PDB file of C-alpha atoms and ligand atoms in Angstrom:
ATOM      1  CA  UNK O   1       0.000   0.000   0.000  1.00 52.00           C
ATOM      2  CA  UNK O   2       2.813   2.400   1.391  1.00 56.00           C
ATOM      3  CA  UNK O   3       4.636   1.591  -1.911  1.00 56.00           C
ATOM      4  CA  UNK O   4       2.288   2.136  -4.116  1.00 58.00           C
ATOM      5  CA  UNK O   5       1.223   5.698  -2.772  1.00 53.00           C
ATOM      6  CA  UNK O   6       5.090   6.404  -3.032  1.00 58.00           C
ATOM      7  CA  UNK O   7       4.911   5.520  -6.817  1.00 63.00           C
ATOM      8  CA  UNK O   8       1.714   7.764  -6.951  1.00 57.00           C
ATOM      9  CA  UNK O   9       3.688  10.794  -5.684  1.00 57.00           C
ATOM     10  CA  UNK O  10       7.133  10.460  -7.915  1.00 60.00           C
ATOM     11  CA  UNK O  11       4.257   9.627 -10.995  1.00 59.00           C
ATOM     12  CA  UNK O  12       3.059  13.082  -9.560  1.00 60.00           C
ATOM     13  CA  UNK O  13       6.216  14.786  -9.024  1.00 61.00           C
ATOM     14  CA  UNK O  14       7.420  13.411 -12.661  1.00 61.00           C
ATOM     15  CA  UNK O  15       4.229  15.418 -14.546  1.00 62.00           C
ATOM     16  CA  UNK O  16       5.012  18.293 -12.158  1.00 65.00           C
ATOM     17  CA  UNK O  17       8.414  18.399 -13.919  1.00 64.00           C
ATOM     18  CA  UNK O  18       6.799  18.665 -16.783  1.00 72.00           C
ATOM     19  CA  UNK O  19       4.342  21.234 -16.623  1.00 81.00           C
ATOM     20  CA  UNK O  20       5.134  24.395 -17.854  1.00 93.00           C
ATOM     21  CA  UNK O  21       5.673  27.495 -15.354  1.00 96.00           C
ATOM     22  CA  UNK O  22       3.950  30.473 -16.364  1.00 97.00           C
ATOM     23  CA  UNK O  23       5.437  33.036 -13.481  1.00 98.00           C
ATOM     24  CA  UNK O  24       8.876  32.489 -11.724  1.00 97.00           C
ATOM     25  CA  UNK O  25       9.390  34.569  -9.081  1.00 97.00           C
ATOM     26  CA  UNK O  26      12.577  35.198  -7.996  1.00 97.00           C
ATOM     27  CA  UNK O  27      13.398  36.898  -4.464  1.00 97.00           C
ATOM     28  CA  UNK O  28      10.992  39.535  -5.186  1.00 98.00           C
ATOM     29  CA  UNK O  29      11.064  42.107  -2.195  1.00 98.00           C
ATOM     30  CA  UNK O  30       8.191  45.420  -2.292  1.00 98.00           C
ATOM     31  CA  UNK O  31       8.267  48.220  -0.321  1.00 98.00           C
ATOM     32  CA  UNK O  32       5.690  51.324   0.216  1.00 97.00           C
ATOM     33  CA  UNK O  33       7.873  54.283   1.299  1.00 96.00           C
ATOM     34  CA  UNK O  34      10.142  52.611   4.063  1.00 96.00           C
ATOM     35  CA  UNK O  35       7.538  50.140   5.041  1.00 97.00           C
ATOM     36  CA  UNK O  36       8.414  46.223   2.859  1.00 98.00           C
ATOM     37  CA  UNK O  37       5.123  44.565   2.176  1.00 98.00           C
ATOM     38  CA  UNK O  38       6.817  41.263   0.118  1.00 98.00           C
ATOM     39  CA  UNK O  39      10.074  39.922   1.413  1.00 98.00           C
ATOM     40  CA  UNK O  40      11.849  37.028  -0.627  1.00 98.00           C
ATOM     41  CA  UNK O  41       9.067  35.380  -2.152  1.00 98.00           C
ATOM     42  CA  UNK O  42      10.427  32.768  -4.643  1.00 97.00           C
ATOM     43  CA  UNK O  43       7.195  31.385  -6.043  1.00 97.00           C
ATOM     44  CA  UNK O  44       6.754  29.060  -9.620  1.00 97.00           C
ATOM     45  CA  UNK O  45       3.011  29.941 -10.923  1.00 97.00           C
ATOM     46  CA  UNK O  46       2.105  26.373 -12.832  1.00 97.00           C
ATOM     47  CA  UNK O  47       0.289  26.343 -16.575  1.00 96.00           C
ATOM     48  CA  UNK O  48      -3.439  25.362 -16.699  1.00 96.00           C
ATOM     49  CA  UNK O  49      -3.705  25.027 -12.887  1.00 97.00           C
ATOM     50  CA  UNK O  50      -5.547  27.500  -9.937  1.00 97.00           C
ATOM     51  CA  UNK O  51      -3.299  28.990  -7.303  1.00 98.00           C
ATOM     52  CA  UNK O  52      -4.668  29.957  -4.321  1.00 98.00           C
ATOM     53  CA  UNK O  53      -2.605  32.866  -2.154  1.00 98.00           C
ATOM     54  CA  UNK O  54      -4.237  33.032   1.090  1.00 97.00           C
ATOM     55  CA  UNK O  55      -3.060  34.269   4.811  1.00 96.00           C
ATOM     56  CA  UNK O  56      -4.156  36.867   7.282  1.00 95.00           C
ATOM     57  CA  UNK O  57      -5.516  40.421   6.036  1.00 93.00           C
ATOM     58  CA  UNK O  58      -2.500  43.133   5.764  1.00 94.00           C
ATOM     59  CA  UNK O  59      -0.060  39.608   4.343  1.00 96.00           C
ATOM     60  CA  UNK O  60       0.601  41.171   1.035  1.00 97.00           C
ATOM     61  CA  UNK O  61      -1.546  38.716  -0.833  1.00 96.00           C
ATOM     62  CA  UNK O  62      -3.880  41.442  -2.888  1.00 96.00           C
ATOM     63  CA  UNK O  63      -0.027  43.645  -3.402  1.00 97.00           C
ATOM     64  CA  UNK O  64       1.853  40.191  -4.605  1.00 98.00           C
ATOM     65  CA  UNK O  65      -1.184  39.683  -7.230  1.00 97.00           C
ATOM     66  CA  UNK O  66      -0.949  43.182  -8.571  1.00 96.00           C
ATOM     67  CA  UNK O  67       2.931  42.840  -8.667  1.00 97.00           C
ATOM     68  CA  UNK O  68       2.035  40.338 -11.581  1.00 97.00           C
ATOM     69  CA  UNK O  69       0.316  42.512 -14.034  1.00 95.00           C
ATOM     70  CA  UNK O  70       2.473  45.508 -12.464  1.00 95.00           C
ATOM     71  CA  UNK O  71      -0.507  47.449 -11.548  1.00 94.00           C
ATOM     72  CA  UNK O  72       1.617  48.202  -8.637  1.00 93.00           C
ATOM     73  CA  UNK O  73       3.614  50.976 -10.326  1.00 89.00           C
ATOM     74  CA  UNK O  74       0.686  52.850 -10.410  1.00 90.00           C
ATOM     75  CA  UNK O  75       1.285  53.705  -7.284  1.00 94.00           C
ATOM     76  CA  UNK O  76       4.633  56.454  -6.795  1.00 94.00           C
ATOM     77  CA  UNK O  77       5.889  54.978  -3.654  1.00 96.00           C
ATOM     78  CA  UNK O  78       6.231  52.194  -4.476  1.00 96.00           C
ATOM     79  CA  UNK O  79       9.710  49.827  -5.008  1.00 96.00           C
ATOM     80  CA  UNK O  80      10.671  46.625  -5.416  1.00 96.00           C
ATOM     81  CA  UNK O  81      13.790  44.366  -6.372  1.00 96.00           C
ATOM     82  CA  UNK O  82      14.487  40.630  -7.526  1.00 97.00           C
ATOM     83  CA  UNK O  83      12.031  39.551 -11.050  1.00 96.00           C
ATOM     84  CA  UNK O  84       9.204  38.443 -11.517  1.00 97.00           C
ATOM     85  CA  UNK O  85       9.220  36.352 -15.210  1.00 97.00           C
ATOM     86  CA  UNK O  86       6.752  35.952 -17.397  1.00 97.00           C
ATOM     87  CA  UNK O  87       7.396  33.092 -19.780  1.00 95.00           C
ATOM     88  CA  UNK O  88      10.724  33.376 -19.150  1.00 95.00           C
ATOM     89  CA  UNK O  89      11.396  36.927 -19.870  1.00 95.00           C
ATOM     90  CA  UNK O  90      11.735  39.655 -16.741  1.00 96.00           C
ATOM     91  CA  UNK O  91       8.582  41.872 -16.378  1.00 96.00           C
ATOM     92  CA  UNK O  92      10.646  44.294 -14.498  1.00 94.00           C
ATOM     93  CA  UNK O  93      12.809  45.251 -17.745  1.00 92.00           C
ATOM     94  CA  UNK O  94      12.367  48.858 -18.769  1.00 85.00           C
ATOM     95  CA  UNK O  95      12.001  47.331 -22.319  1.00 90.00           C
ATOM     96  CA  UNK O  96       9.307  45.008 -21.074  1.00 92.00           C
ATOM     97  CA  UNK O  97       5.940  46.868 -22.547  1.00 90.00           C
ATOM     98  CA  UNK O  98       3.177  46.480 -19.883  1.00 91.00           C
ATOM     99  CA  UNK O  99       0.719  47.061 -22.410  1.00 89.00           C
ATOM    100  CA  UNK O 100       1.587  43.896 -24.294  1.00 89.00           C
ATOM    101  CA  UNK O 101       1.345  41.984 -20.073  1.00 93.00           C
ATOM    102  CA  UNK O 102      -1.932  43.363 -19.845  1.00 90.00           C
ATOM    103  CA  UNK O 103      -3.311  41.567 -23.128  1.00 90.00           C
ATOM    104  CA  UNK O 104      -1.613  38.428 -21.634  1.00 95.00           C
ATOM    105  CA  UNK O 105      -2.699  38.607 -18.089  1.00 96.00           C
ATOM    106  CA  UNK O 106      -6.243  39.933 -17.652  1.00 94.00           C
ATOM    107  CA  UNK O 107      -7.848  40.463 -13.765  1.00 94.00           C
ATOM    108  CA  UNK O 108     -10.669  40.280 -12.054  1.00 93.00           C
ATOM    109  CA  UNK O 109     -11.160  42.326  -8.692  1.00 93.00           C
ATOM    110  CA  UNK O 110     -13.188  41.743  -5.181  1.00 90.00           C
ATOM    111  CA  UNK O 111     -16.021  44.339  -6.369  1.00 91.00           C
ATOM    112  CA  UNK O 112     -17.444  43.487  -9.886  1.00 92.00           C
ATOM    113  CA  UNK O 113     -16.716  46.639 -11.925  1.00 93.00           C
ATOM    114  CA  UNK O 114     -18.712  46.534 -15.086  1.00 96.00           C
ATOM    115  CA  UNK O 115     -18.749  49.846 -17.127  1.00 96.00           C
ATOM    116  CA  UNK O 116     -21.746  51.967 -17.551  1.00 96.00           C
ATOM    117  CA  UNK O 117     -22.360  50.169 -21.027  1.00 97.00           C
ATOM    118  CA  UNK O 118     -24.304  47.635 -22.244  1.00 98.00           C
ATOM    119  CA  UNK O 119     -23.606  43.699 -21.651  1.00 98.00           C
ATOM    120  CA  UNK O 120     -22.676  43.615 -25.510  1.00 98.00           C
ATOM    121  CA  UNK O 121     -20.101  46.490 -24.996  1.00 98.00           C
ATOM    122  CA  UNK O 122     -18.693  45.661 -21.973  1.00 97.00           C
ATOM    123  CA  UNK O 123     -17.583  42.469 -23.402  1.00 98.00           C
ATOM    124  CA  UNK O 124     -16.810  44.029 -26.929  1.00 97.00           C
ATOM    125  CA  UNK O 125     -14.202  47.085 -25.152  1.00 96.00           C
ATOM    126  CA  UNK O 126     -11.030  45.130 -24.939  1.00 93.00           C
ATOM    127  CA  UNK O 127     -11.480  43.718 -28.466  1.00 95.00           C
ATOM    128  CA  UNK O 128     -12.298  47.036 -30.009  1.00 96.00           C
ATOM    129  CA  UNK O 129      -9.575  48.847 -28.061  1.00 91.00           C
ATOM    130  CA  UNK O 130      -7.119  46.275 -29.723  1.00 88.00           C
ATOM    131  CA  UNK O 131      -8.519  47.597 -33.317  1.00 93.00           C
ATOM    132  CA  UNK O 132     -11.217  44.529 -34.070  1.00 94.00           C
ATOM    133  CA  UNK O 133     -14.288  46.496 -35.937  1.00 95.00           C
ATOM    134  CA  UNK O 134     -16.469  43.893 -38.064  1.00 96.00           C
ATOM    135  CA  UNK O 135     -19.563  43.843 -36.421  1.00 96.00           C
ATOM    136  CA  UNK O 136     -19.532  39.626 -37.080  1.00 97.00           C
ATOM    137  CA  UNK O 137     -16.541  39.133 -35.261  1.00 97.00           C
ATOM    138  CA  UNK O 138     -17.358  41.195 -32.633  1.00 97.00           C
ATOM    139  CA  UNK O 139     -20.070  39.319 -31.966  1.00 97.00           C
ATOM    140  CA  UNK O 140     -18.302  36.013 -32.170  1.00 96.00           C
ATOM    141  CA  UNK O 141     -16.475  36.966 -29.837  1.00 96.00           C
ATOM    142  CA  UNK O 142     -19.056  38.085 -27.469  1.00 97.00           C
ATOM    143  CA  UNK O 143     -21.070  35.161 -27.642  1.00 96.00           C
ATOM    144  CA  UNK O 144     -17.665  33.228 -26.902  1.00 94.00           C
ATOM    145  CA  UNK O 145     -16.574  35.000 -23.948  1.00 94.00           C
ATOM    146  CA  UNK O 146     -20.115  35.055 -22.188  1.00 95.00           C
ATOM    147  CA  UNK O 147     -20.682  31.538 -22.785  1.00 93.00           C
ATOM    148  CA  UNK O 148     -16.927  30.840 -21.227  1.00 90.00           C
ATOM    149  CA  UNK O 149     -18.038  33.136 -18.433  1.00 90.00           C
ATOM    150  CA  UNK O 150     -20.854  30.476 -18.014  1.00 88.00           C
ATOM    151  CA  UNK O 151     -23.412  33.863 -18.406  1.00 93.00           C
ATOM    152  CA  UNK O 152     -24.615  33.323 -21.695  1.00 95.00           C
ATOM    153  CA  UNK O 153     -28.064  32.131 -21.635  1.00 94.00           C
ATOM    154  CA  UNK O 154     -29.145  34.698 -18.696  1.00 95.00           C
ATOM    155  CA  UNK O 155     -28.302  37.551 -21.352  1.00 97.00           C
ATOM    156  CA  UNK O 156     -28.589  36.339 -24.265  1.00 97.00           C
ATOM    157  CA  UNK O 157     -31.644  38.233 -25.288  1.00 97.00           C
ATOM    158  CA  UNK O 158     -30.901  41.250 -22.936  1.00 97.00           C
ATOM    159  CA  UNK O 159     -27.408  42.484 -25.001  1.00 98.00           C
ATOM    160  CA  UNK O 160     -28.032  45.560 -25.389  1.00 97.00           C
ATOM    161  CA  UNK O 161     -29.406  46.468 -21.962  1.00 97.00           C
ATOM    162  CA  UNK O 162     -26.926  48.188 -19.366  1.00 97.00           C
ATOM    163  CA  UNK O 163     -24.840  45.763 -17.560  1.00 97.00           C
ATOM    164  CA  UNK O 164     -25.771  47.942 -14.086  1.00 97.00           C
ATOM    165  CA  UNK O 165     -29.065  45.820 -13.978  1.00 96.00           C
ATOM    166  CA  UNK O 166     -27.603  42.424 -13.612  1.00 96.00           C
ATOM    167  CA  UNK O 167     -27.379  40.875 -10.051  1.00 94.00           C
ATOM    168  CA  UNK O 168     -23.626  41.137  -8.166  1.00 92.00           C
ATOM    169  CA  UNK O 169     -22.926  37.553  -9.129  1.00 91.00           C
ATOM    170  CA  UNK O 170     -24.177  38.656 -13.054  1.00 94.00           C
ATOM    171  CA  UNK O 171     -21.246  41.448 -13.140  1.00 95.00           C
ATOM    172  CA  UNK O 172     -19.123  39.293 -11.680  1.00 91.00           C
ATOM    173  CA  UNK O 173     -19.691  36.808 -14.396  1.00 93.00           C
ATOM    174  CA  UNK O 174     -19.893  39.404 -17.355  1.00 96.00           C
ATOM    175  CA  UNK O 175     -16.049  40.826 -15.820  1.00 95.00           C
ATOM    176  CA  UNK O 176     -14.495  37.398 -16.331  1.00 93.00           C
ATOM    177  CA  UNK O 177     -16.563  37.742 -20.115  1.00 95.00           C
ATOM    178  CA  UNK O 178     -14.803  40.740 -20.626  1.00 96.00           C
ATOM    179  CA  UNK O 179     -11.455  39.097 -19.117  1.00 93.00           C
ATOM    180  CA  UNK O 180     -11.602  36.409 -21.280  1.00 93.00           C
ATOM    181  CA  UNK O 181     -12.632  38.379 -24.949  1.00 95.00           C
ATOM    182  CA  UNK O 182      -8.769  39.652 -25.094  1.00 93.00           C
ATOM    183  CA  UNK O 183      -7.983  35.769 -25.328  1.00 91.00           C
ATOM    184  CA  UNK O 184      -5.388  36.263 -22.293  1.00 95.00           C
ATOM    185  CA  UNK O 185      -2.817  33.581 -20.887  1.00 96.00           C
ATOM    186  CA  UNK O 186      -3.494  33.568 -17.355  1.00 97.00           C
ATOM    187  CA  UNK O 187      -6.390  35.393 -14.873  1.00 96.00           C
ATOM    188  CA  UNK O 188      -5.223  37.085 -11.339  1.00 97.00           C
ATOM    189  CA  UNK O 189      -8.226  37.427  -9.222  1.00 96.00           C
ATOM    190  CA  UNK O 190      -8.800  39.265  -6.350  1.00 95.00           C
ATOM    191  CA  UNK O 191     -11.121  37.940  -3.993  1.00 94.00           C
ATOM    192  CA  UNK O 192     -13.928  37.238  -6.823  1.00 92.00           C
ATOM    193  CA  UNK O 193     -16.390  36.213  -4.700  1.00 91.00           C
ATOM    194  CA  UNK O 194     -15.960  38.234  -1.384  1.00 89.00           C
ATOM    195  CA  UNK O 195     -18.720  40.497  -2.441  1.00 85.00           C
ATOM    196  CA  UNK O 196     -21.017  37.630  -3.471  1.00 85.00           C
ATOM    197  CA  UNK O 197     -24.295  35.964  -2.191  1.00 87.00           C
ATOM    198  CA  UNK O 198     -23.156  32.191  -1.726  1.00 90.00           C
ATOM    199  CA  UNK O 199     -24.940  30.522  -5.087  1.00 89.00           C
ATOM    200  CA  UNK O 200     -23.011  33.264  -7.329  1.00 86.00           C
ATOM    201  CA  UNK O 201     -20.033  32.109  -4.998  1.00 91.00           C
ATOM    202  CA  UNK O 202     -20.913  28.451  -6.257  1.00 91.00           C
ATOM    203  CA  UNK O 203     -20.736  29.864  -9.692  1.00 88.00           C
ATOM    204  CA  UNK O 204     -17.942  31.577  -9.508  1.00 89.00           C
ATOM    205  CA  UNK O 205     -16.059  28.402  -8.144  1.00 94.00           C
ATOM    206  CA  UNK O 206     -17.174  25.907 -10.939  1.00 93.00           C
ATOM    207  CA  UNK O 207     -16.772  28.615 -13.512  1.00 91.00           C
ATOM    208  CA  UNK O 208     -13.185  28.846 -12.515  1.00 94.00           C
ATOM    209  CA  UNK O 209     -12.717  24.862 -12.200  1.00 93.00           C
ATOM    210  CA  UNK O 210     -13.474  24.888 -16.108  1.00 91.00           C
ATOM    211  CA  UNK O 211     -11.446  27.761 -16.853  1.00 92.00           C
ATOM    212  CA  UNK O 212      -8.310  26.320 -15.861  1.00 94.00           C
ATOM    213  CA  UNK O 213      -8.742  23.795 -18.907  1.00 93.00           C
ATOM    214  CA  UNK O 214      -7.712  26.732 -21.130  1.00 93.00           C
ATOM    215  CA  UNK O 215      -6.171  29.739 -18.296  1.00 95.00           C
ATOM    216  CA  UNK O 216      -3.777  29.169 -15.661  1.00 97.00           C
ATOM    217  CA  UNK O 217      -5.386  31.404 -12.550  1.00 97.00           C
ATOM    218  CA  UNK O 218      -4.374  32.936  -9.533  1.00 98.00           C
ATOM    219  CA  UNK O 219      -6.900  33.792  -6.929  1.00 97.00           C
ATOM    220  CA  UNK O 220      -5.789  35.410  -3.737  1.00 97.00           C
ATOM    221  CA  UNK O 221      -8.916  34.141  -1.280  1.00 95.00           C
ATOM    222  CA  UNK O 222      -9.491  35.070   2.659  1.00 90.00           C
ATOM    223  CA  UNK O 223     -11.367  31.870   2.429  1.00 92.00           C
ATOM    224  CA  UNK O 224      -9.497  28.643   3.170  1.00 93.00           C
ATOM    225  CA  UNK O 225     -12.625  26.449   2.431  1.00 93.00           C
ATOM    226  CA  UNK O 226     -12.365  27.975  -1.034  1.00 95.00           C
ATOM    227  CA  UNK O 227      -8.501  27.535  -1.456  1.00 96.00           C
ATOM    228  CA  UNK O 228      -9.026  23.963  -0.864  1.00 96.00           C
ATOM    229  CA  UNK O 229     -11.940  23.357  -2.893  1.00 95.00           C
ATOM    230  CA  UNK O 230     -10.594  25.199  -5.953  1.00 96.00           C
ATOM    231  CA  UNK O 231      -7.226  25.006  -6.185  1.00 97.00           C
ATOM    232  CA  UNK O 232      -4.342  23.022  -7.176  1.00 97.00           C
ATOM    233  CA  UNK O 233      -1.856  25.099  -5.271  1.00 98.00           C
ATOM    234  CA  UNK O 234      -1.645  26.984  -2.076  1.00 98.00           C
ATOM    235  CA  UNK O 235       0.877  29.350  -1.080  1.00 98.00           C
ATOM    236  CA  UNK O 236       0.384  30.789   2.656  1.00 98.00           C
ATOM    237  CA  UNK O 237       1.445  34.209   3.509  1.00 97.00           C
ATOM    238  CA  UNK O 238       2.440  36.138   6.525  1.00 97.00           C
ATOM    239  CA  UNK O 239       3.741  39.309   6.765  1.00 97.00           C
ATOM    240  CA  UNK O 240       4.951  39.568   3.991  1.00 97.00           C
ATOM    241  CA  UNK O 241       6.667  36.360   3.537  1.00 98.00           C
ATOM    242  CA  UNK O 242       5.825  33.061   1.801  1.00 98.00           C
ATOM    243  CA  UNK O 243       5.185  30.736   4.528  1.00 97.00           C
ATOM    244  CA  UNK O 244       4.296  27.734   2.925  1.00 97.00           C
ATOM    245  CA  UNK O 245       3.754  26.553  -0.948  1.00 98.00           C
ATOM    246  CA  UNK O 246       2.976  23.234  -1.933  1.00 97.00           C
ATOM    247  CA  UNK O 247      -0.052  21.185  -3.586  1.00 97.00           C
ATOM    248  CA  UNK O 248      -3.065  22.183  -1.902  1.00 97.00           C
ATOM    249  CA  UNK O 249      -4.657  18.821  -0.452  1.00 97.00           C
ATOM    250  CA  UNK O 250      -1.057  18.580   1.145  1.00 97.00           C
ATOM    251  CA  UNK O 251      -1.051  22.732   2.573  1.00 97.00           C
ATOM    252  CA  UNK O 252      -4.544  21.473   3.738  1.00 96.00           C
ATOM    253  CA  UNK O 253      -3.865  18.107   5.342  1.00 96.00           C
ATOM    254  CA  UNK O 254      -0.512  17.564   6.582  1.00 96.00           C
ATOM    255  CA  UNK O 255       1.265  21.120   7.017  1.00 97.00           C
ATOM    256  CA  UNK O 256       5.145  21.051   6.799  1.00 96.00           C
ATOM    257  CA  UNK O 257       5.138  24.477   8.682  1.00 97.00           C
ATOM    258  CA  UNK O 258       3.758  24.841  12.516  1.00 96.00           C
ATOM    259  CA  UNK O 259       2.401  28.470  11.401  1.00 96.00           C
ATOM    260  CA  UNK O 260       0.480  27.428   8.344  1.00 96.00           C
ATOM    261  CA  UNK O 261      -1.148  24.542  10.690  1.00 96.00           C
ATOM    262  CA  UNK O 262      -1.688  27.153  12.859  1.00 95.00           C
ATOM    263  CA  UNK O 263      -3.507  29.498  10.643  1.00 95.00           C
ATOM    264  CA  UNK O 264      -5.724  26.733   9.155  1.00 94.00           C
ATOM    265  CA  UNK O 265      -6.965  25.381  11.959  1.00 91.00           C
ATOM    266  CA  UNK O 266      -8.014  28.317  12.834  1.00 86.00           C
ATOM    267  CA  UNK O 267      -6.149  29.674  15.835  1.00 79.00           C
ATOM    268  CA  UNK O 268      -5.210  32.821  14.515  1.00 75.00           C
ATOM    269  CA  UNK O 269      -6.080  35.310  11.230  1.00 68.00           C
TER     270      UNK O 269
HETATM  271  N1  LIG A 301      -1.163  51.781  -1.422  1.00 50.69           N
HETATM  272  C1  LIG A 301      -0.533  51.437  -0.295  1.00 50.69           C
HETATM  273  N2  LIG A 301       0.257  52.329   0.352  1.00 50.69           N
HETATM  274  C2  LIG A 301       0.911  51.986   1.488  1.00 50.69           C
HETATM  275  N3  LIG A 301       0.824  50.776   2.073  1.00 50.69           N
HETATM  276  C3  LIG A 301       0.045  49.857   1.478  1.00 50.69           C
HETATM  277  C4  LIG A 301      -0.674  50.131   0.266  1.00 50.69           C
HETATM  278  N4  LIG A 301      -1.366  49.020  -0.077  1.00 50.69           N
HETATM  279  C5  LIG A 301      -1.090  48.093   0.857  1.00 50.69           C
HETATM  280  N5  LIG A 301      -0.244  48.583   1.785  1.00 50.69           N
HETATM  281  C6  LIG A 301       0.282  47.870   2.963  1.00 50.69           C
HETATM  282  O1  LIG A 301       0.956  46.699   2.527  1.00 50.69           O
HETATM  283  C7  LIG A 301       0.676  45.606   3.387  1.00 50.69           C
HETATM  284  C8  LIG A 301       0.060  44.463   2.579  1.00 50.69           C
HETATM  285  O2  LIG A 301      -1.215  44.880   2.112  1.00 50.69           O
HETATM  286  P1  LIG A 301      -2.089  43.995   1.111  1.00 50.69           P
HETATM  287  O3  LIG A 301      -3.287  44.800   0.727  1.00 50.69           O
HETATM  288  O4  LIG A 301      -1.230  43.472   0.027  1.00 50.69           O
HETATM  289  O5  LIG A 301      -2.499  42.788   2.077  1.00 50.69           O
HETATM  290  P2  LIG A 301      -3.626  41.683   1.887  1.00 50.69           P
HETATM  291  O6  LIG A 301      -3.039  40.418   2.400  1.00 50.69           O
HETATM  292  O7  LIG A 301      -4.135  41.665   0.498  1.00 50.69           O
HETATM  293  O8  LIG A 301      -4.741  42.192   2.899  1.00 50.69           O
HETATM  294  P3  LIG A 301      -6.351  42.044   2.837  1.00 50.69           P
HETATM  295  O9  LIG A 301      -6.624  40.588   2.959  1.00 50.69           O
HETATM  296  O10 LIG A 301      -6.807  42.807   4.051  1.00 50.69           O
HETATM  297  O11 LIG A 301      -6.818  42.630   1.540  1.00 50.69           O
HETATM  298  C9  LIG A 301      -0.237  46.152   4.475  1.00 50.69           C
HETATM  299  O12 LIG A 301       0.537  46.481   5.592  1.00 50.69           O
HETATM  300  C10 LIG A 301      -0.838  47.383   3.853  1.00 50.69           C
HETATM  301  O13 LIG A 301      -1.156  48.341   4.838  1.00 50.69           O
END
């Protein structure tokens, strides 16, 4: 028995190996001013899988997410050493156009944030902003993305009305539509479903269970029933640092760190 769950986990370890990392991470440190939200992380983001980050509010999970698209150079105080890379290539290079990230890496935040526009256009922006125009594929393309946003048949016939009269869960749905009609590699999200009744929350989860087919996705989650059921990978946080990283069910089950055991369980955050 004991051998045979040993060959399971080198079979495991051997397609790990193979899978394709989408983000490497390399000793990334971020400060605000003087005060250093990420220290050290060293994190490998896997292809076609769901990460989870999750840990205590004020860890730096929502700031390491945004470090990915580098939507945290928005803000001026802002600094940070070590890389981040991207397929490979360093998205801290001055050369590196963030414009060309941000068709790659689309994300979807705690609060759903449709625009003032109809269903139709709120899925058709990103495609028109990258110069599509024929009406036909536009609305390829919109059917497409709702239907991958699993949203399709509760607006089908409603298009053209403004996206402001769906539910919460409806927006939240329609902003992975318009996520996923610029075709991008992978999806950070930010807490999708914080703001969410819990059937959109149900949703939400299966929706992103599918996606990961085609995406690979990182969620960042205050809710450690929803890292487990979701994802393939866990990384823990604590001020600031990467506690813990590994395969989720094993995070979940059999902690290597006393800290992460600590947190799950429940007896602090
Ligand atoms: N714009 C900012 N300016 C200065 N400090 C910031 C800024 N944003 C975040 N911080 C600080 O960085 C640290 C990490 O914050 P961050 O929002 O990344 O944590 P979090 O784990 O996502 O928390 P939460 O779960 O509460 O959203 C905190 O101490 C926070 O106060």
């Amino acid at each position: 028995m004991e051998v045979k769950i040993m060959e399971r986990e080198q079979n495991q370890d051997a397609t790990d190996k193979k899978k394709s990392v989408v983000y490497k991470t390399d000793n990334l440190n971020l400060w605000y001013g003087k005060d250093q939200a990420l220290k050290n992380i060293d994190l490998d983001i896997y292809e076609n899988e769901v990460t989870a980050i999750i840990g205590p509010s004020g860890c730096g999970k929502s700031t390491y997410i945004k470090t990915l698209n580098r939507m945290v150079e928005l803000i001026p105080i802002v600094k940070t050493s070590g890389k981040i890379l991207y397929r490979g290539k360093n998205i801290f290079e001055k050369s590196y156009g963030v414009e060309e990230l941000r068709t790659q890496v689309g994300m979807v935040f705690q609060k759903p944030n449709p625009f003032p526009k109809s269903i139709y256009d709120n899925v058709a922006y990103g495609p028109r902003i990258h110069g599509i125009k024929d009406k036909k594929i536009l609305d390829e393309i919109v059917e497409t993305s709702l239907k991958g946003a699993a949203i399709w048949d509760e607006v089908k016939d409603r298009l053209k009305e403004n996206a402001y009269g769906l539910s919460g869960g409806q927006q939240q749905r329609l902003c992975i539509a318009r996520c996923l009609a610029i075709e991008p590699d992978v999806i950070l999200m930010d807490e999708p479903t914080s703001a969410l009744d819990p059937i959109s929350t149900i949703k939400v989860e299966e929706l992103v269970q599918e996606l990961k087919m085609n995406y690979s996705i990182i969620i960042v989650t205050h809710n450690m029933q929803q890292a487990a059921r979701i994802s393939d990978r866990t990384a823990f946080f604590l001020n600031g640092e990467v506690v813990e990283y590994d395969k989720t069910n094993k995070l979940f089950s059999n902690p290597s760190d006393k800290r992460t055991e600590d947190y799950i369980t429940g007896r602090f955050g």
